[in-house]
Amino acid sequence: MITDGSAGRVNRQITLASRPKGLPAVSNFKMVESPIPSLAVGDVLVRTTFVSVDPYLRPAMNNSALLPTGACVPADAVGRVVTSRHALFRPGEFVQGMFGWQDYAAAPWYVLRKLDPRHAPVSTALGILGASGLTAYFGLFETARAVAAETVVVSAAAGAVGSAAAQLAKLAGCRVIGLAGSDDKVRYLIDELGLDAAFNYKGEHEWQPQLGAVSPFGIDVYFDNVGGRVSDIIFPYLNTGARVAVCGQISEYNRESPSAGPRWLNVILEKRAKVQGFMVTDFAARYAEALHNLSTWLRAGWLTYRETIEDGLENAPRAFIGMLEGKNIGKQLVKVE
Amino acid sequence: MITDGSAGRVNRQITLASRPKGLPAVSNFKMVESPIPSLAVGDVLVRTTFVSVDPYLRPAMNNSALLPTGACVPADAVGRVVTSRHALFRPGEFVQGMFGWQDYAAAPWYVLRKLDPRHAPVSTALGILGASGLTAYFGLFETARAVAAETVVVSAAAGAVGSAAAQLAKLAGCRVIGLAGSDDKVRYLIDELGLDAAFNYKGEHEWQPQLGAVSPFGIDVYFDNVGGRVSDIIFPYLNTGARVAVCGQISEYNRESPSAGPRWLNVILEKRAKVQGFMVTDFAARYAEALHNLSTWLRAGWLTYRETIEDGLENAPRAFIGMLEGKNIGKQLVKVE
């Protein structure tokens, strides 16, 4: 018999109880208890430490194929190995994987990424050195192909992906304008991330009139996490040959059908612009290269990050809803243990 | 003194008299007479034979930098050399260039393309073997990167560019659905071009309900010449990884500001689609390659074309307005001489 720290314990899971309409409520989720999963040969049992809370979960909740009701909410997570049936993984080691919103997960060894806590705090494997940083990296450098001296606008620029994209654009020598939903976030963008300009698009003041002044050469790259009215304001400023990397559309996720706004195809034509949606997994073959760079730049102090941490697995739904409302700065995490 | 056929003649020019609001009227244009232009060393005097009538002129008419009032309307044209001050060009030879809506043009030799009327009718240098064919070629194969077995939708498919794009897509082994504005055009698309399906989007019947049935595998490429409501109907059918080549937006050209419709950025994100505007001149470095292929395919009978020819330079404005209303099938030309 294998003895491990899980003996006699149960696995708490946050499941989707019902499909949200509009902004999710805590009542759309339900905590259930289940046995600790058993391991096949090659499997590893992980006790989750941090689980990730990501905007893309909201559209996934409309899709019964991606997220059936009653199923544990899927999520990127880090945790410690409890029991291992693979020689390369030992109890106590930190690993990252899609463990979901639960206390314990069993995963085959080959989907795990080993983390070295001496290298960087393990929570960064969910943020700047994980999906958020990778999304920013490939969206900015591949989908948008931002180059030095170009003007880059990032929406939701104080979020996990946005703050990484904005910093990477600065690092690449771009002029960077951040859009965020509070005055606090705007201060963060200017004072801590050193952006060239930032606007609060939920504030009282119209920001469109100032946009031209802070982007006198027009906008070459728009890294969009928000969509809707915010993007409507950006599109008329796009330069010839502009690239729009469509990374997220948080303003649209709670809707049942597309909102209405100006049609931009004629601007896309006139400017010969490229508007392209992407997912970080489109670039999976190049994660190692990007993580090497991101790690180097983080240790050199060229990149910084923030985390907003909610305590307790039971509070994951609340953290998720708060993130959809824009309450977080940087990466929203839930500390499970 | 150089003697030529122009001695004692005047040059008639169609100029932009005033900027149109909405659909242009004949009164927005004015015919003026001017002297036959004189030639510098290296210049060639051309008597225009056919002038081209292109949708893109409409947005250009809103732009005083592109088209000042009082100036001759710029246009692609073919003509015969009257007088030449360059050894490579001889009187009587056919050439193509941006001669404008006028009887005579002087042009430096290096902007001229020599045409061989034994190779193909010279009017094709404005259509299938000219800007229209090149636009279709690069839009389909470069911007949209259509490949065999994909489903391609072409709007304004009976127009000069659309009919070329639709045929090239068939040639490439794609399933092709054409959208056009009359039942006659739909018959042309099915009977002559052999498309897999075609719809009249100005007809009485709703075509959206049938779109799913004729594109059971979804839509991989949308070659858009129209925009507006037509494009709104296509976007929900885009497949993951779909490409939208934004070639023209004729439904928008008469507007002062963008029309309103559903916002599609969230679909672009979900489908990781690419929506890209382009102009044929983006690919100028590769015209020779494309013209070689288009000529070969035309002579092999794999491509066909139609022309709608208006007689008389004075009727160029009427032909232009008719084209904006969708009266032409294939390339709209004006026969000047």
XYZ file of C-alpha atoms in Angstrom:
674
model
C 0.000 0.000 0.000
C 1.171 3.470 -0.850
C 0.968 5.814 2.091
C 0.705 9.485 1.433
C -0.616 12.629 3.056
C -3.990 12.117 1.438
C -4.966 9.047 3.473
C -8.430 9.460 4.902
C -8.947 12.817 3.230
C -11.517 13.903 0.680
C -11.095 15.954 -2.455
C -13.078 19.193 -2.529
C -14.032 20.310 -6.039
C -15.749 23.442 -7.285
C -18.166 22.348 -9.996
C -20.369 24.231 -12.408
C -23.876 23.809 -10.965
C -25.729 25.753 -13.649
C -24.913 27.816 -16.724
C -24.680 31.501 -15.901
C -26.806 34.058 -17.724
C -24.908 37.298 -17.899
C -22.494 37.903 -15.049
C -22.040 34.604 -13.142
C -23.278 34.374 -9.552
C -21.762 32.329 -6.740
C -24.889 30.160 -6.972
C -23.797 28.952 -10.417
C -21.090 26.965 -8.632
C -21.257 24.162 -6.095
C -18.593 22.601 -3.932
C -18.715 18.806 -3.892
C -16.568 16.219 -2.149
C -15.177 13.183 -3.872
C -12.579 10.541 -3.074
C -8.909 11.263 -3.665
C -8.274 10.008 -7.207
C -6.334 6.783 -7.628
C -3.232 6.556 -9.783
C -2.423 4.447 -12.821
C 1.180 3.653 -13.671
C 2.856 6.896 -14.771
C 0.364 9.079 -12.869
C 1.183 11.644 -10.240
C -1.102 12.808 -7.421
C -0.884 16.559 -6.851
C -2.094 18.685 -3.939
C -2.995 22.048 -5.489
C -1.366 25.151 -4.027
C -2.685 27.893 -6.316
C -5.429 27.687 -8.904
C -5.775 30.165 -11.726
C -8.886 32.237 -12.395
C -9.111 33.195 -16.053
C -11.545 35.270 -18.135
C -11.761 32.605 -20.860
C -13.659 30.384 -18.427
C -16.705 32.600 -18.901
C -17.266 31.799 -22.615
C -16.342 28.176 -21.890
C -19.275 28.097 -19.449
C -21.649 28.593 -22.376
C -20.283 25.503 -24.068
C -21.485 22.179 -22.704
C -18.740 20.364 -24.600
C -16.011 22.395 -22.923
C -17.589 22.516 -19.491
C -20.453 20.154 -18.651
C -22.549 21.062 -15.623
C -21.527 18.960 -12.651
C -17.897 18.850 -13.789
C -15.021 20.342 -11.819
C -14.122 23.748 -13.259
C -11.003 23.241 -15.390
C -8.133 25.540 -14.523
C -4.426 25.922 -14.722
C -2.867 25.311 -11.299
C 0.326 24.635 -9.401
C 0.702 22.100 -6.648
C 3.018 19.694 -4.871
C 3.480 16.070 -5.688
C 1.875 13.904 -2.986
C 2.369 10.470 -4.543
C 4.091 9.563 -7.761
C 4.009 6.518 -9.977
C 6.651 7.973 -12.274
C 10.360 7.944 -11.461
C 10.973 11.562 -12.539
C 8.506 13.035 -10.039
C 9.022 12.873 -6.294
C 6.772 13.827 -3.397
C 7.224 17.452 -2.397
C 8.173 18.701 -5.844
C 6.210 21.563 -7.362
C 4.453 21.043 -10.667
C 2.105 22.989 -12.930
C -0.779 21.556 -14.935
C -4.500 21.801 -15.685
C -5.508 20.517 -12.237
C -8.814 22.410 -11.989
C -10.536 24.041 -9.054
C -9.963 21.183 -6.612
C -7.731 20.090 -3.746
C -6.207 17.063 -5.426
C -5.638 16.028 -9.006
C -4.219 12.919 -10.601
C -2.374 13.607 -13.824
C -0.161 11.594 -16.147
C 3.452 12.659 -15.740
C 3.795 13.932 -19.317
C 1.317 16.801 -18.865
C 3.223 18.198 -15.883
C 5.758 20.998 -15.897
C 8.247 20.819 -13.011
C 8.810 24.066 -11.158
C 11.859 25.123 -9.203
C 10.810 27.443 -6.342
C 14.417 28.726 -6.100
C 14.096 30.025 -9.638
C 10.894 32.050 -9.141
C 7.851 31.907 -6.861
C 5.780 28.955 -8.051
C 2.688 31.156 -8.499
C 4.445 32.831 -11.443
C 3.952 29.582 -13.375
C 0.317 30.675 -13.688
C 1.128 34.280 -14.550
C 4.163 35.994 -15.969
C 6.043 32.692 -16.406
C 2.930 30.802 -17.459
C -0.128 31.187 -19.643
C -0.469 34.945 -19.054
C 3.113 35.765 -19.976
C 3.082 33.363 -22.914
C -0.164 34.831 -24.216
C 1.308 38.327 -24.048
C 4.562 37.185 -25.652
C 3.073 35.419 -28.662
C 0.201 37.861 -29.110
C 2.569 40.808 -29.182
C 5.540 39.349 -31.027
C 3.834 36.828 -33.336
C 0.212 37.765 -33.944
C 0.807 41.535 -33.795
C 4.521 41.557 -34.690
C 5.157 44.772 -32.766
C 8.517 46.342 -33.519
C 10.517 49.152 -31.958
C 9.219 52.709 -32.257
C 5.707 51.569 -33.063
C 2.755 52.758 -30.993
C 1.045 49.926 -29.127
C -2.278 50.164 -27.298
C -3.148 47.478 -24.746
C -6.655 47.158 -23.290
C -7.168 45.661 -19.821
C -3.528 46.674 -19.450
C -3.503 46.155 -15.671
C -4.647 42.535 -15.989
C -2.355 39.520 -16.012
C -1.957 39.327 -19.787
C -2.290 43.071 -20.412
C 0.381 44.062 -17.911
C 2.748 41.523 -19.436
C 1.979 42.661 -22.986
C 2.433 46.326 -22.076
C 5.804 45.652 -20.452
C 6.989 43.471 -23.323
C 6.037 46.244 -25.736
C 8.084 48.744 -23.687
C 10.960 46.267 -23.632
C 10.707 46.037 -27.418
C 11.105 49.797 -27.729
C 7.499 50.638 -28.479
C 5.474 53.636 -27.368
C 2.811 52.057 -25.143
C -0.635 53.320 -24.188
C -2.533 51.351 -21.566
C -6.299 51.229 -21.101
C -7.682 50.087 -17.748
C -10.833 50.307 -15.683
C -9.850 52.362 -12.611
C -7.694 55.293 -11.579
C -5.642 52.962 -9.368
C -4.866 50.805 -12.359
C -3.930 53.832 -14.430
C -1.481 54.907 -11.734
C -0.026 51.390 -11.695
C 0.453 51.509 -15.464
C 2.204 54.860 -15.384
C 4.145 54.685 -12.107
C 5.132 51.020 -11.950
C 5.093 49.817 -15.539
C 6.341 53.075 -17.025
C 3.838 53.260 -19.861
C 3.810 56.385 -21.970
C 0.137 57.083 -21.341
C -2.844 55.381 -19.735
C -6.577 55.996 -19.571
C -9.372 54.880 -17.268
C -12.118 53.841 -19.657
C -14.617 53.436 -16.847
C -13.919 56.919 -15.496
C -16.036 60.032 -15.684
C -13.903 61.737 -18.265
C -13.975 61.095 -21.991
C -10.583 59.706 -22.962
C -11.087 59.600 -26.722
C -10.259 63.315 -27.167
C -6.830 62.789 -25.601
C -6.031 59.614 -27.510
C -4.869 61.472 -30.590
C -2.565 63.657 -28.519
C -0.790 60.690 -26.906
C -0.519 58.767 -30.180
C 0.588 61.506 -32.580
C 1.877 58.938 -35.074
C -1.291 56.821 -34.953
C -1.634 53.308 -33.580
C 0.326 50.442 -35.107
C -0.637 47.624 -32.772
C -3.757 47.120 -30.689
C -3.545 44.264 -28.194
C -7.205 43.831 -27.328
C -8.452 42.087 -24.216
C -11.725 43.985 -23.911
C -13.582 44.664 -27.185
C -16.879 46.536 -27.373
C -16.886 50.310 -27.021
C -13.229 50.438 -25.979
C -12.164 48.872 -29.266
C -14.569 51.093 -31.197
C -12.614 54.079 -29.943
C -9.258 52.609 -30.999
C -10.090 51.466 -34.541
C -10.263 54.912 -36.204
C -6.694 55.600 -35.047
C -5.175 52.513 -36.672
C -2.303 53.195 -39.044
C -1.812 51.710 -42.464
C -0.588 48.176 -41.896
C -1.818 48.083 -38.288
C -2.202 44.759 -36.491
C -4.925 44.017 -33.978
C -4.216 40.971 -31.813
C -7.584 39.851 -30.469
C -6.635 38.176 -27.196
C -9.769 38.595 -25.091
C -13.175 40.238 -25.281
C -14.146 40.549 -21.657
C -16.809 43.175 -22.439
C -18.655 40.572 -24.514
C -18.367 37.422 -22.427
C -21.550 37.903 -20.428
C -23.668 38.484 -23.558
C -25.890 35.987 -25.295
C -25.257 37.424 -28.773
C -22.860 39.984 -30.297
C -23.372 43.574 -29.207
C -23.858 46.221 -31.900
C -21.372 48.893 -32.852
C -19.753 50.542 -35.859
C -18.717 48.185 -38.616
C -14.921 48.358 -38.995
C -14.315 46.294 -42.136
C -13.974 49.437 -44.227
C -11.290 50.805 -41.903
C -9.558 47.411 -42.018
C -9.617 47.699 -45.808
C -8.483 51.324 -46.008
C -5.651 50.732 -43.565
C -4.833 47.269 -44.881
C -4.957 46.270 -41.238
C -4.854 42.728 -39.898
C -7.263 41.755 -37.124
C -6.467 38.308 -35.808
C -7.741 36.213 -32.944
C -5.324 33.866 -31.243
C -4.987 31.468 -28.341
C -1.759 30.828 -26.538
C -2.020 27.131 -27.392
C -1.582 28.056 -31.066
C 2.071 28.538 -30.112
C 2.544 25.508 -27.855
C 5.528 24.304 -29.853
C 7.435 27.431 -28.855
C 6.669 27.674 -25.126
C 10.203 26.697 -24.121
C 11.775 29.509 -26.112
C 9.331 32.077 -24.745
C 9.660 30.889 -21.137
C 13.416 31.093 -21.403
C 13.163 34.712 -22.493
C 10.484 35.665 -19.988
C 12.481 34.102 -17.132
C 15.640 35.891 -18.163
C 13.874 39.236 -18.379
C 12.079 38.689 -15.070
C 15.320 37.883 -13.236
C 17.007 40.852 -14.870
C 14.292 43.074 -13.433
C 13.016 44.073 -16.868
C 9.611 42.588 -16.179
C 7.529 42.879 -13.039
C 4.209 41.369 -12.096
C 1.422 41.690 -9.573
C -0.898 39.101 -8.143
C -4.322 39.421 -6.557
C -4.693 36.405 -4.293
C -7.974 35.147 -2.832
C -7.607 32.730 0.042
C -9.391 29.367 0.069
C -10.636 27.114 -2.691
C -14.226 27.825 -1.647
C -13.714 31.443 -2.698
C -12.685 30.654 -6.296
C -16.141 31.558 -7.695
C -16.068 34.910 -5.907
C -12.571 35.602 -7.213
C -13.701 34.683 -10.713
C -16.717 36.999 -10.592
C -14.596 39.816 -9.159
C -12.117 39.385 -11.999
C -14.888 39.638 -14.593
C -15.837 42.900 -12.872
C -12.249 44.102 -13.102
C -11.443 44.066 -9.379
C -7.990 42.503 -9.751
C -4.666 44.046 -10.627
C -2.333 41.574 -12.279
C -2.887 37.848 -12.050
C -5.965 36.677 -10.127
C -5.124 33.560 -8.138
C -6.761 31.461 -5.461
C -4.530 30.052 -2.744
C -5.771 26.569 -1.979
C -3.158 25.454 0.512
C 8.910 69.147 -85.172
C 7.307 65.855 -84.274
C 4.200 65.141 -86.288
C 1.619 62.822 -84.850
C -2.082 62.118 -85.038
C -2.777 64.556 -82.242
C -1.917 67.694 -84.200
C -4.638 70.266 -83.848
C -6.639 68.096 -81.474
C -7.665 68.729 -77.890
C -7.596 66.405 -74.929
C -10.972 65.757 -73.318
C -10.755 64.997 -69.610
C -13.405 63.946 -67.110
C -12.671 65.839 -63.917
C -14.152 65.707 -60.439
C -16.282 68.869 -60.262
C -17.502 68.402 -56.690
C -17.252 65.798 -53.946
C -20.206 63.428 -54.002
C -22.395 62.944 -50.939
C -23.714 59.415 -50.955
C -24.149 57.882 -54.388
C -22.324 60.088 -56.921
C -24.338 61.917 -59.570
C -23.290 62.727 -63.123
C -23.218 66.371 -61.989
C -20.260 65.613 -59.707
C -18.177 65.293 -62.874
C -17.302 67.755 -65.581
C -15.726 67.299 -68.957
C -13.019 69.836 -69.740
C -10.778 70.326 -72.719
C -7.074 70.888 -72.470
C -4.111 70.844 -74.854
C -2.489 67.581 -75.805
C 0.311 67.152 -73.239
C 3.862 67.719 -74.383
C 6.573 65.140 -73.920
C 9.872 65.243 -72.049
C 12.699 62.927 -73.055
C 11.652 59.375 -72.161
C 7.937 60.187 -72.260
C 5.334 58.505 -74.401
C 2.066 60.036 -75.621
C -0.818 57.587 -75.450
C -4.269 57.743 -77.018
C -6.539 55.886 -74.582
C -8.608 53.017 -75.942
C -10.311 51.700 -72.790
C -10.463 53.296 -69.354
C -11.236 51.339 -66.227
C -14.073 52.144 -63.843
C -13.307 50.902 -60.365
C -15.190 50.898 -57.049
C -12.150 52.179 -55.124
C -12.573 55.542 -56.871
C -15.577 56.243 -54.652
C -13.650 56.365 -51.333
C -10.840 58.189 -53.132
C -13.363 60.908 -53.983
C -13.690 61.686 -50.268
C -9.966 62.308 -50.042
C -8.739 65.627 -51.385
C -5.148 64.383 -51.316
C -5.965 61.436 -53.555
C -8.360 63.263 -55.824
C -8.486 67.070 -55.801
C -11.557 68.669 -57.333
C -10.762 69.905 -60.810
C -8.319 67.083 -61.448
C -8.777 64.440 -64.121
C -10.188 61.266 -62.542
C -7.273 58.850 -62.172
C -7.849 55.452 -63.696
C -6.116 52.445 -65.080
C -6.350 52.436 -68.879
C -5.025 50.940 -72.089
C -4.155 52.888 -75.171
C -1.963 53.131 -78.234
C 1.294 54.960 -78.476
C 0.883 58.133 -80.575
C 4.326 59.635 -80.131
C 7.301 58.266 -78.272
C 10.457 59.822 -76.926
C 11.765 56.450 -75.767
C 13.345 53.929 -78.126
C 11.498 50.912 -76.713
C 8.043 52.301 -77.521
C 6.793 52.839 -81.043
C 3.660 54.494 -82.392
C 0.785 52.035 -82.715
C 1.876 49.795 -79.855
C -0.583 49.069 -77.090
C 0.323 49.964 -73.523
C -1.345 49.942 -70.123
C -0.908 52.552 -67.394
C -2.710 54.956 -65.075
C -3.786 57.268 -67.885
C -6.994 58.516 -66.258
C -10.363 59.358 -67.734
C -9.044 61.302 -70.705
C -8.322 60.999 -74.416
C -4.562 61.477 -74.251
C -1.957 60.955 -71.580
C 1.755 61.567 -71.438
C 3.605 59.080 -69.280
C 7.260 58.236 -68.651
C 8.161 54.996 -70.374
C 8.972 53.152 -67.135
C 5.371 53.200 -65.857
C 4.041 51.561 -69.026
C 3.314 47.901 -69.571
C 3.479 46.831 -73.205
C 0.566 44.722 -74.388
C 0.532 42.230 -77.230
C -2.941 42.109 -78.797
C -2.132 38.708 -80.319
C -1.715 37.346 -76.824
C -5.082 38.486 -75.436
C -7.552 41.299 -76.122
C -5.953 44.461 -74.780
C -8.959 45.203 -72.580
C -7.998 42.203 -70.416
C -5.023 44.245 -69.194
C -7.585 46.127 -67.093
C -9.426 43.014 -65.935
C -8.497 39.378 -65.682
C -4.892 40.050 -66.832
C -4.669 43.321 -64.930
C -5.598 44.836 -61.594
C -8.780 42.790 -61.177
C -7.130 39.445 -61.771
C -4.089 40.397 -59.698
C -6.291 41.542 -56.828
C -8.164 38.244 -56.882
C -4.934 36.253 -57.157
C -3.099 37.848 -54.238
C -6.185 38.267 -52.070
C -7.095 34.631 -52.421
C -3.677 32.993 -52.431
C -1.693 35.375 -50.210
C -4.001 37.303 -47.881
C -6.517 34.467 -47.465
C -4.223 31.542 -48.325
C -7.076 29.418 -49.615
C -6.153 25.762 -50.099
C -7.864 22.827 -51.749
C -11.024 21.421 -50.191
C -11.655 24.557 -48.185
C -14.968 26.385 -48.450
C -14.589 29.869 -49.922
C -17.298 32.538 -50.017
C -16.889 35.455 -52.424
C -19.109 38.532 -52.222
C -19.794 40.615 -55.327
C -18.817 37.388 -57.068
C -20.067 38.511 -60.472
C -17.869 41.612 -60.429
C -14.453 41.882 -62.055
C -12.461 40.905 -58.972
C -15.098 38.592 -57.492
C -15.543 36.529 -60.658
C -11.766 36.114 -60.893
C -11.459 35.182 -57.206
C -14.307 32.682 -57.433
C -12.774 30.994 -60.487
C -9.302 30.917 -58.956
C -10.774 29.300 -55.845
C -12.441 26.630 -58.005
C -9.157 26.134 -59.818
C -7.458 25.656 -56.448
C -9.880 22.867 -55.583
C -12.041 24.820 -53.165
C -15.782 24.605 -52.636
C -16.974 28.056 -53.729
C -20.115 29.955 -52.800
C -20.798 33.188 -54.658
C -22.881 36.114 -53.442
C -24.215 38.569 -56.004
C -26.932 41.175 -56.381
C -29.270 39.806 -59.071
C -30.741 36.549 -60.309
C -28.926 37.022 -63.627
C -25.636 37.211 -61.798
C -26.472 34.126 -59.757
C -27.159 32.220 -62.973
C -23.822 33.433 -64.388
C -22.027 32.190 -61.280
C -23.623 28.763 -61.413
C -23.906 28.153 -65.161
C -20.774 29.831 -66.489
C -18.345 29.869 -63.598
C -19.443 26.527 -62.159
C -19.636 27.638 -58.555
C -21.020 25.192 -56.036
C -23.719 27.574 -54.837
C -24.710 31.200 -55.283
C -27.186 33.566 -53.669
C -28.821 36.824 -54.689
C -28.441 39.004 -51.627
C -30.676 41.698 -53.067
C -33.457 39.232 -53.827
C -36.764 38.723 -52.067
C -35.771 35.506 -50.389
C -33.722 35.181 -47.228
C -30.509 33.391 -48.167
C -29.050 33.025 -44.689
C -31.178 29.928 -43.887
C -29.665 28.082 -46.867
C -26.086 29.141 -46.203
C -25.506 26.429 -43.618
C -26.824 23.777 -45.993
C -24.426 24.745 -48.802
C -21.435 25.076 -46.467
C -21.832 21.988 -44.280
C -18.193 22.184 -43.196
C -18.342 25.889 -42.360
C -16.534 28.701 -44.139
C -12.735 28.794 -44.264
C -12.194 31.821 -46.473
C -14.348 34.873 -47.036
C -13.230 37.088 -49.909
C -15.202 40.239 -49.142
C -15.944 42.934 -51.686
C -19.163 44.168 -50.105
C -19.204 44.392 -46.297
C -22.201 45.560 -44.307
C -25.128 43.205 -43.819
C -23.781 40.673 -46.308
C -20.634 40.205 -44.225
C -22.687 40.113 -41.007
C -24.402 37.016 -42.344
C -21.115 35.289 -43.204
C -19.160 35.887 -39.984
C -21.063 33.439 -37.737
C -20.223 30.616 -40.163
C -16.448 31.144 -40.052
C -14.419 28.103 -39.082
C -11.582 27.986 -36.612
C -8.592 29.480 -38.387
C -10.742 31.203 -41.021
C -9.287 34.021 -43.126
C -11.252 37.039 -44.291
C -9.591 38.944 -47.135
C -11.111 42.416 -47.068
C -10.808 43.491 -50.689
C -13.666 45.962 -51.067
C -16.563 47.359 -49.058
C -18.887 48.642 -51.735
C -21.854 48.744 -49.341
C -19.992 51.325 -47.262
C -18.446 53.587 -49.862
C -21.333 56.029 -50.110
C -21.507 56.543 -46.323
C -20.089 59.424 -44.352
C -19.278 57.282 -41.311
C -19.251 53.556 -40.506
C -22.622 51.850 -40.474
C -23.628 49.913 -37.353
C -23.888 46.164 -37.047
C -22.946 43.283 -34.784
C -19.463 43.467 -33.311
C -17.457 40.498 -34.607
C -14.244 40.723 -32.568
C -15.468 38.001 -30.222
C -16.084 35.645 -33.140
C -12.646 36.537 -34.519
C -11.226 35.599 -31.105
C -13.212 32.385 -30.665
C -12.372 31.209 -34.170
C -8.831 32.569 -34.101
C -9.759 34.067 -37.441
C -7.689 36.557 -39.416
C -9.439 39.537 -40.991
C -7.070 41.453 -43.219
C -7.450 44.353 -45.598
C -5.204 44.451 -48.627
C -4.533 46.374 -51.813
C -3.171 44.805 -54.944
C -0.215 47.194 -54.857
C 0.942 45.483 -51.642
C 2.070 42.706 -53.973
C 3.545 44.804 -56.786
C 6.855 42.969 -56.601
C 5.122 39.767 -57.657
C 2.920 40.961 -60.511
C 5.043 39.221 -63.165
C 4.650 35.828 -61.521
C 0.903 36.242 -61.104
C 0.370 37.547 -64.657
C 2.293 34.600 -66.022
C -0.023 32.223 -64.200
C -3.209 34.104 -65.027
C -2.269 34.252 -68.725
C -1.490 30.572 -68.836
C -4.778 29.660 -67.181
C -6.751 32.025 -69.401
C -5.272 30.568 -72.582
C -5.854 27.057 -71.274
C -9.539 27.923 -70.873
C -9.438 27.480 -67.100
C -10.406 31.097 -66.533
C -13.072 33.100 -68.295
C -14.108 36.715 -67.986
C -16.887 39.088 -68.902
C -16.824 42.781 -69.660
C -19.526 45.420 -69.484
C -18.486 48.131 -71.910
C -19.908 51.650 -72.011
C -19.198 53.576 -75.169
C -17.671 57.057 -75.110
C -15.446 58.837 -72.616
C -18.289 61.234 -71.816
C -20.222 58.297 -70.353
C -17.542 57.272 -67.847
C -19.393 58.915 -64.912
C -22.599 57.076 -65.805
C -20.719 53.778 -66.061
C -19.108 54.455 -62.704
C -22.437 55.186 -60.998
C -24.012 52.124 -62.602
C -21.188 49.968 -61.304
C -21.677 51.286 -57.762
C -25.316 50.238 -58.156
C -24.233 46.785 -59.300
C -25.403 47.031 -62.908
C -22.301 45.424 -64.425
C -21.320 41.805 -64.795
C -17.562 41.326 -64.901
C -15.235 44.203 -65.621
C -16.804 47.621 -66.203
C -14.948 49.451 -68.960
C -15.428 52.576 -71.005
C -14.417 52.440 -74.651
C -12.825 55.769 -75.495
C -11.758 55.103 -79.054
